[in-house]
PDB file of C-alpha atoms and ligand atoms in Angstrom:
ATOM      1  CA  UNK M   1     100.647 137.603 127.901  1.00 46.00           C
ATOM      2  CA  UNK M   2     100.110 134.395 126.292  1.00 50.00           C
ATOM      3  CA  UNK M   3      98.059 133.138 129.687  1.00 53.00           C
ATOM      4  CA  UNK M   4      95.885 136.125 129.456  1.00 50.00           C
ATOM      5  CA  UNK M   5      95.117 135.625 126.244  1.00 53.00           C
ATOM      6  CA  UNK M   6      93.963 132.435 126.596  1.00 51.00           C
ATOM      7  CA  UNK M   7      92.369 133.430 129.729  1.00 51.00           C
ATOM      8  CA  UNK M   8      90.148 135.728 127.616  1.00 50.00           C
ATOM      9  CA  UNK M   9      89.288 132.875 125.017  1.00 51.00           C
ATOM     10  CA  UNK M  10      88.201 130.841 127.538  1.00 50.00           C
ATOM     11  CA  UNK M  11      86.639 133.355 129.655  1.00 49.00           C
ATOM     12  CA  UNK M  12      84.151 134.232 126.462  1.00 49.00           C
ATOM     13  CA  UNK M  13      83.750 130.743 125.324  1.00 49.00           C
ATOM     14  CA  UNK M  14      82.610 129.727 129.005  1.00 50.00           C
ATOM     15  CA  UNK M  15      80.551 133.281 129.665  1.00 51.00           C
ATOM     16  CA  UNK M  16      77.732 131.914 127.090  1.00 51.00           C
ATOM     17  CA  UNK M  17      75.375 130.408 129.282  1.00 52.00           C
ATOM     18  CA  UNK M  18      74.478 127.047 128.761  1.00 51.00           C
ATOM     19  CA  UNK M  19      70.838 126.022 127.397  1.00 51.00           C
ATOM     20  CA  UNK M  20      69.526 122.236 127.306  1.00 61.00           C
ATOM     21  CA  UNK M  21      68.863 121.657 123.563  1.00 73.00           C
ATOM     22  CA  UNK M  22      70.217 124.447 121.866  1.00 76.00           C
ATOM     23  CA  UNK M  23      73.601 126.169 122.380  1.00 72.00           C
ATOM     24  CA  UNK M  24      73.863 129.526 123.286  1.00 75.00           C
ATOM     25  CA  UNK M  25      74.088 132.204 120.555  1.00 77.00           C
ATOM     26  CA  UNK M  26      78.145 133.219 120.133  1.00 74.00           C
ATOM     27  CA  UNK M  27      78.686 136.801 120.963  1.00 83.00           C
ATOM     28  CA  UNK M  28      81.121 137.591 117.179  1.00 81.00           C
ATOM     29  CA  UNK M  29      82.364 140.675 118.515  1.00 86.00           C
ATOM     30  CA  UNK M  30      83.675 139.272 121.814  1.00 89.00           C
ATOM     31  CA  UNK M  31      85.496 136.326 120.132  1.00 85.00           C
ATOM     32  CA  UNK M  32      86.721 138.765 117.389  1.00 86.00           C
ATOM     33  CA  UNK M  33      88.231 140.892 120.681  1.00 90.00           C
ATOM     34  CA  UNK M  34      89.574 137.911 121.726  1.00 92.00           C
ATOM     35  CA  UNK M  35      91.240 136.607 118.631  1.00 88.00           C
ATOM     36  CA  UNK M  36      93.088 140.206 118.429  1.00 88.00           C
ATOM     37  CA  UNK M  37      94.094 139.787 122.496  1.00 92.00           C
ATOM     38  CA  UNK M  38      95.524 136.236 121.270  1.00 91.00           C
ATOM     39  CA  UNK M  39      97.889 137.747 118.906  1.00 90.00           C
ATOM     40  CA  UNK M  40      99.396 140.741 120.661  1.00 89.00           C
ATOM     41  CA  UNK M  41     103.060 140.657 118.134  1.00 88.00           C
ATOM     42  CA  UNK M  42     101.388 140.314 114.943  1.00 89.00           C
ATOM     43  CA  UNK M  43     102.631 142.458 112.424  1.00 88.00           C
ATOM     44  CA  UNK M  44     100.122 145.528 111.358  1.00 87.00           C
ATOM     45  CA  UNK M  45     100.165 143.863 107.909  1.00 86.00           C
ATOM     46  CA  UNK M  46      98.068 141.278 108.906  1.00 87.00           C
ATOM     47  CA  UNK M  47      95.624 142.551 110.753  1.00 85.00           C
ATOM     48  CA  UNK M  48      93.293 142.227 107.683  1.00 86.00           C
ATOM     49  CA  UNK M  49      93.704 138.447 108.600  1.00 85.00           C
ATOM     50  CA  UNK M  50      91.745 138.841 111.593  1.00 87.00           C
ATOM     51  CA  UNK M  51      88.535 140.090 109.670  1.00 88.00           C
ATOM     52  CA  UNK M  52      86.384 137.391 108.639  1.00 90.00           C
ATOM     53  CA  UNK M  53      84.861 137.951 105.090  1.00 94.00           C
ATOM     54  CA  UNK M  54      81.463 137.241 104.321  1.00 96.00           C
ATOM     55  CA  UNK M  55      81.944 133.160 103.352  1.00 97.00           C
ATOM     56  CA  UNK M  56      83.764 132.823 106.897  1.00 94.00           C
ATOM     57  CA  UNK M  57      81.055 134.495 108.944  1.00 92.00           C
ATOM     58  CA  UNK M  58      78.778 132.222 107.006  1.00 94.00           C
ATOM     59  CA  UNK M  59      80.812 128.854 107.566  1.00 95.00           C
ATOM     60  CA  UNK M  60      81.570 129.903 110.868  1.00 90.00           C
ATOM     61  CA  UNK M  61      77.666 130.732 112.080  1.00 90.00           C
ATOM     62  CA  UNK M  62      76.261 127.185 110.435  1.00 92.00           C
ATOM     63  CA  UNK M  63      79.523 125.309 112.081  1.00 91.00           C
ATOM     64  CA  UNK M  64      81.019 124.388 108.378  1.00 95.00           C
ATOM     65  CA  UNK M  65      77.633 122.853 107.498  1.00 95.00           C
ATOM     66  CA  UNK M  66      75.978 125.776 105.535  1.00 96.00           C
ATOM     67  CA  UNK M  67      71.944 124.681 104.708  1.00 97.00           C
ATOM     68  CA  UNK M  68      71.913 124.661 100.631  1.00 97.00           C
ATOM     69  CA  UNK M  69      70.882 128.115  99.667  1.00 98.00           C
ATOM     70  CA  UNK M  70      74.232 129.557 101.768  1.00 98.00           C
ATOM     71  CA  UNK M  71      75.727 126.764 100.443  1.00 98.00           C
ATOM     72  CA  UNK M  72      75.017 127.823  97.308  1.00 98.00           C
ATOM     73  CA  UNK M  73      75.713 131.392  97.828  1.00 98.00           C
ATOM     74  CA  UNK M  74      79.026 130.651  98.812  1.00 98.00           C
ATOM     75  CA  UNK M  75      79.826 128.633  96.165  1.00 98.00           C
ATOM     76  CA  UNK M  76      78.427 131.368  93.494  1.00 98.00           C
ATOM     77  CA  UNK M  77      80.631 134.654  95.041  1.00 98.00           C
ATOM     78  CA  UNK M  78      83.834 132.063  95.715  1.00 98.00           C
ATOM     79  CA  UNK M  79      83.149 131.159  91.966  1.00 98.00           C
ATOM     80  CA  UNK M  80      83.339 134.962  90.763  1.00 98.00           C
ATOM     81  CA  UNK M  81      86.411 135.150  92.618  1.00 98.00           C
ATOM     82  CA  UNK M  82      88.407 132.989  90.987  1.00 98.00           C
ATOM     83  CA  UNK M  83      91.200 134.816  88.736  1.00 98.00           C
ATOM     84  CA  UNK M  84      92.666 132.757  85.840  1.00 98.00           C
ATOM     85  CA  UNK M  85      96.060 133.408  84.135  1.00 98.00           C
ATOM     86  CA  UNK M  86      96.135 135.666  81.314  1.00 97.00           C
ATOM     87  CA  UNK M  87      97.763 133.398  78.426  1.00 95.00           C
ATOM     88  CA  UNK M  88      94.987 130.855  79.319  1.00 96.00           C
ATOM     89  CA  UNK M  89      97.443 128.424  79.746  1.00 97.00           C
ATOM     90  CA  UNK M  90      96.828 126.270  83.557  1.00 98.00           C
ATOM     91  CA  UNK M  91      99.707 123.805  83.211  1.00 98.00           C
ATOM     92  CA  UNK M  92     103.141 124.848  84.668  1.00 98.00           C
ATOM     93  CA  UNK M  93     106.244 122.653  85.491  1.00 98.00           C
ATOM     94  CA  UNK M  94     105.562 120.068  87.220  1.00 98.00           C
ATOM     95  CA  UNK M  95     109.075 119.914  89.374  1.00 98.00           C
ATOM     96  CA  UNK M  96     108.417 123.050  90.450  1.00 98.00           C
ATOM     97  CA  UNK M  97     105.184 121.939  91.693  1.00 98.00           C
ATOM     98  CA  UNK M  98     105.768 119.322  93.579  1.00 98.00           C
ATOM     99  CA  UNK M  99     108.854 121.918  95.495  1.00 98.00           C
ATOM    100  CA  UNK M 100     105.771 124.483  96.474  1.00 98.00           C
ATOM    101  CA  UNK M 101     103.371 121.508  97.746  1.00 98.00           C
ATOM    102  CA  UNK M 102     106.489 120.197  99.599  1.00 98.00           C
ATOM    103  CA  UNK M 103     107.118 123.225 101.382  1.00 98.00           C
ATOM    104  CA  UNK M 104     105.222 124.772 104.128  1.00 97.00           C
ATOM    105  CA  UNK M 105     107.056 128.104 104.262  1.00 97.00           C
ATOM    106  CA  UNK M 106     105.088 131.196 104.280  1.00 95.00           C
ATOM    107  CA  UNK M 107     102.258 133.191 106.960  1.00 90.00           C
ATOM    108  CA  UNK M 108     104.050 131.859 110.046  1.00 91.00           C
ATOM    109  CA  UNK M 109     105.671 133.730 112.527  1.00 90.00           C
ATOM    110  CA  UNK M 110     109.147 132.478 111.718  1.00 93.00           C
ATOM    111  CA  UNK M 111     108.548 133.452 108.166  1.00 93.00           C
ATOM    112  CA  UNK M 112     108.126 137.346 108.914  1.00 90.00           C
ATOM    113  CA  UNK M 113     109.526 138.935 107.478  1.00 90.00           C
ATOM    114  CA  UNK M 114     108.886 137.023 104.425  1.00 92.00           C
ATOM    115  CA  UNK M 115     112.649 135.619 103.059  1.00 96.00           C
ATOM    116  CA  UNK M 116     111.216 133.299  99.933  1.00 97.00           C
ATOM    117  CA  UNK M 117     107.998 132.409  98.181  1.00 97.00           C
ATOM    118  CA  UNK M 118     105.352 130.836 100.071  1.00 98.00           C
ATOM    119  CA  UNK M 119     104.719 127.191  99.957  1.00 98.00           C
ATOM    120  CA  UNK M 120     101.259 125.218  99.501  1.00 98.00           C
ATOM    121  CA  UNK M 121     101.719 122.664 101.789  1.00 98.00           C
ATOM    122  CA  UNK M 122     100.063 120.355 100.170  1.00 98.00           C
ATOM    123  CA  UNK M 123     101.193 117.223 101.849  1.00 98.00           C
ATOM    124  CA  UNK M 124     100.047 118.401 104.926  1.00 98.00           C
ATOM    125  CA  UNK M 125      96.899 117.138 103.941  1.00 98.00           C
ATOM    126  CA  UNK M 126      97.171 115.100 101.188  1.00 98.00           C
ATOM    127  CA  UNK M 127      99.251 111.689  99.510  1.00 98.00           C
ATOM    128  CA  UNK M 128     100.713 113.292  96.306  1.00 98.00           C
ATOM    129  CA  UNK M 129     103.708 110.903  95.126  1.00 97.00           C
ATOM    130  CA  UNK M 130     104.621 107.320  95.890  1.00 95.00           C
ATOM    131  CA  UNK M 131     108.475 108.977  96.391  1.00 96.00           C
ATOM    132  CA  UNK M 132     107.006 110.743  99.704  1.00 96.00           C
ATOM    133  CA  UNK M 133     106.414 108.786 102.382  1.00 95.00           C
ATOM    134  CA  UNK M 134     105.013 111.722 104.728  1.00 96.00           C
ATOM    135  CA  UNK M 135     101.657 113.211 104.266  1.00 97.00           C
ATOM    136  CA  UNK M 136      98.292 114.298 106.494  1.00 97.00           C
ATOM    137  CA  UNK M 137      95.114 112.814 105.228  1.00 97.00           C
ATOM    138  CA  UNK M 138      92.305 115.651 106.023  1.00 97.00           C
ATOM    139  CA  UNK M 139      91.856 115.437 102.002  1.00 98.00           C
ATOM    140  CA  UNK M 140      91.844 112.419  99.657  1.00 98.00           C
ATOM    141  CA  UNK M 141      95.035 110.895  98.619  1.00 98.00           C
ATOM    142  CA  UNK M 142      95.712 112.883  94.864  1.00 98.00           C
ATOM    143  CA  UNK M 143      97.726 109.536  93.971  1.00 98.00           C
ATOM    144  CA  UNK M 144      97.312 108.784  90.113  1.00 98.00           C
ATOM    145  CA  UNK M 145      94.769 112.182  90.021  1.00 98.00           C
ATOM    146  CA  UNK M 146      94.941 112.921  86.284  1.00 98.00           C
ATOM    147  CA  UNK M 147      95.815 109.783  84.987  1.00 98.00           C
ATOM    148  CA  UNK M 148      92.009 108.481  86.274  1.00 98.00           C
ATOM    149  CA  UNK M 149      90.313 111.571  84.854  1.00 98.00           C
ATOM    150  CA  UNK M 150      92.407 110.817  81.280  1.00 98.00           C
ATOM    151  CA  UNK M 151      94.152 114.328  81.797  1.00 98.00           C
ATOM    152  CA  UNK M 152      91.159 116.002  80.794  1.00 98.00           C
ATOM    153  CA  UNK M 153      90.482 119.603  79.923  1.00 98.00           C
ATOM    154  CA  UNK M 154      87.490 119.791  82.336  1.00 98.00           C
ATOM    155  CA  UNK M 155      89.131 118.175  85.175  1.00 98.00           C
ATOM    156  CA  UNK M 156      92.684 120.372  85.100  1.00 98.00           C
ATOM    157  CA  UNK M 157      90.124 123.700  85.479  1.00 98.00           C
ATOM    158  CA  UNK M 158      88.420 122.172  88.246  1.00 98.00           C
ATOM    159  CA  UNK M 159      92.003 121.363  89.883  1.00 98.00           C
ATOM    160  CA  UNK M 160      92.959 125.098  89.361  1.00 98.00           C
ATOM    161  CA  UNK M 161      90.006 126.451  90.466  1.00 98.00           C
ATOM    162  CA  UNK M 162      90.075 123.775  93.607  1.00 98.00           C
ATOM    163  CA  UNK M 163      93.870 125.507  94.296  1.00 98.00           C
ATOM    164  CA  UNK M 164      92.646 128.971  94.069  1.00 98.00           C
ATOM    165  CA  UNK M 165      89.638 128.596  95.624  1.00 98.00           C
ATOM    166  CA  UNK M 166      88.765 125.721  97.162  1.00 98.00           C
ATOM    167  CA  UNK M 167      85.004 127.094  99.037  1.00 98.00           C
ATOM    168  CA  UNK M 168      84.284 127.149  95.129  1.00 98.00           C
ATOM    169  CA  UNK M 169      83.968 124.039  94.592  1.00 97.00           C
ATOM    170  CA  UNK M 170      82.876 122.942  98.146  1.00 97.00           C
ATOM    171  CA  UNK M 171      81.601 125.560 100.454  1.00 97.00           C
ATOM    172  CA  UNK M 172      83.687 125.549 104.386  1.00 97.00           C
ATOM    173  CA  UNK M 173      86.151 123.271 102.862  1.00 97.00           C
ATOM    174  CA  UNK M 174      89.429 122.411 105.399  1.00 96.00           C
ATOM    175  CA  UNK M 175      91.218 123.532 102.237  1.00 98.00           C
ATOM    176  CA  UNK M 176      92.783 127.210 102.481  1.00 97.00           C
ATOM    177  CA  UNK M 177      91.683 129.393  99.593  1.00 98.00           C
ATOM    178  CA  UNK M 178      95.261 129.494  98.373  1.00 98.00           C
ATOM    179  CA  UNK M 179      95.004 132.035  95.410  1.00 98.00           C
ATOM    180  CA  UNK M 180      92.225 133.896  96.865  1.00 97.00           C
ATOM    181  CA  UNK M 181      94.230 134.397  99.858  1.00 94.00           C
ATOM    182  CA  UNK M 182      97.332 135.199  98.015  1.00 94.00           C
ATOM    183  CA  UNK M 183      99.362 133.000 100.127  1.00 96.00           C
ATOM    184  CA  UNK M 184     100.183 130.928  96.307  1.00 98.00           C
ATOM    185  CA  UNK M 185     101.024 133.246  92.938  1.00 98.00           C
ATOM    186  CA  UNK M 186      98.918 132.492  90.166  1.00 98.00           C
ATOM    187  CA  UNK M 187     102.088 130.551  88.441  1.00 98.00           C
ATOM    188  CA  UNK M 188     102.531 128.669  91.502  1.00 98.00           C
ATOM    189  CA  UNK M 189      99.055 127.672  91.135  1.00 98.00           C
ATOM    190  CA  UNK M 190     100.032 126.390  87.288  1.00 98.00           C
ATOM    191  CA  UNK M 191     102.706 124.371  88.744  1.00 98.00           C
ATOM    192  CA  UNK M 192     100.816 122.715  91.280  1.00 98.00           C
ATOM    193  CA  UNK M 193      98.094 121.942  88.643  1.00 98.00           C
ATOM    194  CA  UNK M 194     100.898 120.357  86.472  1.00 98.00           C
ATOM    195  CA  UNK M 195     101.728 118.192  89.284  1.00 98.00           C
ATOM    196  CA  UNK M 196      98.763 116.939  89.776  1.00 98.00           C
ATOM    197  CA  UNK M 197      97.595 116.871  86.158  1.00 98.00           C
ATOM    198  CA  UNK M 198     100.425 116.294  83.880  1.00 98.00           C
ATOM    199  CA  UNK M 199     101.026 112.938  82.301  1.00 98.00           C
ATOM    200  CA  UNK M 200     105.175 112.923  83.281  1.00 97.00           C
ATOM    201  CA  UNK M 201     103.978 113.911  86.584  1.00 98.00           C
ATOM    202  CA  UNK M 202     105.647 111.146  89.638  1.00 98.00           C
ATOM    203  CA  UNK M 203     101.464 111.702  90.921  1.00 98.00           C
ATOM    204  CA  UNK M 204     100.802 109.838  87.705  1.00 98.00           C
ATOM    205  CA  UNK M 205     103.339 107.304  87.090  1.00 94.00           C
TER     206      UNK M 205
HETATM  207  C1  HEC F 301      94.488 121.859 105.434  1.00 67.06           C
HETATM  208  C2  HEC F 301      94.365 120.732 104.548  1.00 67.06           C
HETATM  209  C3  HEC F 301      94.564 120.905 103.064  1.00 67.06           C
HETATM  210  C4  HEC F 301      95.637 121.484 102.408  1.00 67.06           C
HETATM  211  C5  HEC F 301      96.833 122.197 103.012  1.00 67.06           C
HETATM  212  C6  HEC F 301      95.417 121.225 101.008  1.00 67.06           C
HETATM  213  N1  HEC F 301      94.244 120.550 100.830  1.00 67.06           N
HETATM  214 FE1  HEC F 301      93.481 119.929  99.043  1.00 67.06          FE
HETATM  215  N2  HEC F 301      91.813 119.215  99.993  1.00 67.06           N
HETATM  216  C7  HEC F 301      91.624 119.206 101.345  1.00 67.06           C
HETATM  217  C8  HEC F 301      90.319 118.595 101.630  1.00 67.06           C
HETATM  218  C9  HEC F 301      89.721 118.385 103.008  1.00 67.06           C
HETATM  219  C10 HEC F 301      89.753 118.243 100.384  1.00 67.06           C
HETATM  220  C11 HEC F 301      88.412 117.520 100.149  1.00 67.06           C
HETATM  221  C12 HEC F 301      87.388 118.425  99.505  1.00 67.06           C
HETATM  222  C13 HEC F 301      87.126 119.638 100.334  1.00 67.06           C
HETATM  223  O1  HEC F 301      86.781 119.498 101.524  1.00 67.06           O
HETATM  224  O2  HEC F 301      87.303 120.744  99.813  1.00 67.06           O
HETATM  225  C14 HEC F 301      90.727 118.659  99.376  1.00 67.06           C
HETATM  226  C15 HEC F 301      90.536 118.481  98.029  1.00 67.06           C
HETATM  227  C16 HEC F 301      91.510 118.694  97.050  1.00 67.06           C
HETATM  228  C17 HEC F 301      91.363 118.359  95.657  1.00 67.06           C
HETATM  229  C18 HEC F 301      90.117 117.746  95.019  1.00 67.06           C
HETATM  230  C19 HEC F 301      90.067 116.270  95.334  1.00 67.06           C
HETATM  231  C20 HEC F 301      88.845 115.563  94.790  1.00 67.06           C
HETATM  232  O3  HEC F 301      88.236 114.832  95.557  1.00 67.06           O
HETATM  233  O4  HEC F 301      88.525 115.734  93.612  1.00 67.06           O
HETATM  234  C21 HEC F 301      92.544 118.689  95.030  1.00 67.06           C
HETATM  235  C22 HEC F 301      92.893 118.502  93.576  1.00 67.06           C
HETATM  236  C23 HEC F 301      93.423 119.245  96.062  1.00 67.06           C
HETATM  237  N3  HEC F 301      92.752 119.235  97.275  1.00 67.06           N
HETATM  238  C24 HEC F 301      94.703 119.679  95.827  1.00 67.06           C
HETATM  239  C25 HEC F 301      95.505 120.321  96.790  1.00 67.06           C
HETATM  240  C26 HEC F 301      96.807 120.900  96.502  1.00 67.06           C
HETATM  241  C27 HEC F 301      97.513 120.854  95.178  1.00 67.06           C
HETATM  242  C28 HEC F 301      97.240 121.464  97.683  1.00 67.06           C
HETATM  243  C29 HEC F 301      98.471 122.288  97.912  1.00 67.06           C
HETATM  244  C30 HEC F 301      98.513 123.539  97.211  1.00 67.06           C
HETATM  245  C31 HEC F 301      96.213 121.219  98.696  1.00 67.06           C
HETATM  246  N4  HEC F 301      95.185 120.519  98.111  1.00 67.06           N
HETATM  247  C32 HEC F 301      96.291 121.622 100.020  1.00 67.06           C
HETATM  248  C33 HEC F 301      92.492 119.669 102.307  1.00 67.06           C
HETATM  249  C34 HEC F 301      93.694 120.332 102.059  1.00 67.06           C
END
């Protein structure tokens, strides 16, 4: 089954003829077929997963480079989107934090039915402590994060708002829209911010 999928991925992405300059317009509906074909076990609970929203048809048309105006567009709606916690407060604990970006549970196969919270994942992609010695670099290191930015007011939003939404703040980002998405609770999100914010944070020592 797993062959034929992949049959029929490669089947669409070779059917688009080729053109000298310019590639050949992608046929959505075919590859939207084809993502569904790919996935024949998942769960009827995510199927909302394989619907693009508007931002991802955009970033997916203009290949992650949106020209401005989308750009901006994106950026405005992802903006909107955005739900803050309702005692105001965006710092958490920070031990907890660095727990959730440690783990990478949650939205995988093995994880379904889900058996504890989700994880952020967070050193997938990014340098957090000194303590960890294993982390992806697709994003910047976060070493020393809030300490540079004097722990200020303006910068922990930003850093919540980066968490929940990252296209908010840059528009296709490689960074999953974690609270959008509700793969990370809104006091997950706090936590994470405290990690990377918080003066008695390891990220800042
Ligand atoms: C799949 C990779 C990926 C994951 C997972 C990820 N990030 Fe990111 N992150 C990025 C990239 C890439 C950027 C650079 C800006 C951009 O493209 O959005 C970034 C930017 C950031 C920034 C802003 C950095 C700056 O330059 O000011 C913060 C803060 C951040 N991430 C925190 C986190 C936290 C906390 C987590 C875990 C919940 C996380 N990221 C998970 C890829 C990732």
């Amino acid at each position: 089954m797993k062959q034929l999928a992949l049959a029929a991925l490669t089947a669409v992405v070779l059917a688009a003829p080729s053109q000298a300059q310019q590639p050949a317009p992608v046929d959505t509906a075919k590859v939207d077929a084809a993502v569904v074909v790919a996935f024949p076990t998942a769960p009827a609970d995510w199927r909302p997963r394989f619907e693009q929203d508007e931002t991802m048809k955009q970033c997916s048309l203009h290949h992650n480079l949106p020209p401005k105006a989308i750009a901006d567009e994106i950026q405005k709606r992802e903006k909107a989107r955005i739900e803050y916690p309702a005692d105001g407060k965006l710092l958490g604990d920070w031990k907890q934090g660095e727990r959730i970006a440690q783990s990478g549970y949650g939205m995988r196969f093995t994880d379904y039915p889900p058996r504890q919270a989700n994880g952020g994942n967070c050193y997938a992609c990014h340098q957090l402590t000194k303590a960890e010695v294993s982390y992806g670099t697709i994003g910047p290191p976060l070493l020393n994060y809030g300490k540079n930015r004097n722990f200020s007011e303006a910068d922990t939003k930003a850093v919540y708002e980066k968490i929940y939404n990252a296209h908010a703040a840059y528009p296709c980002s490689n960074m999953p829209r974690l609270g959008l998405n509700k793969v990370l609770t809104i006091d997950q999100i706090k936590d994470l911010v405290a990690l990377v914010m918080s003066p008695d944070s390891p990220v800042n020592k």
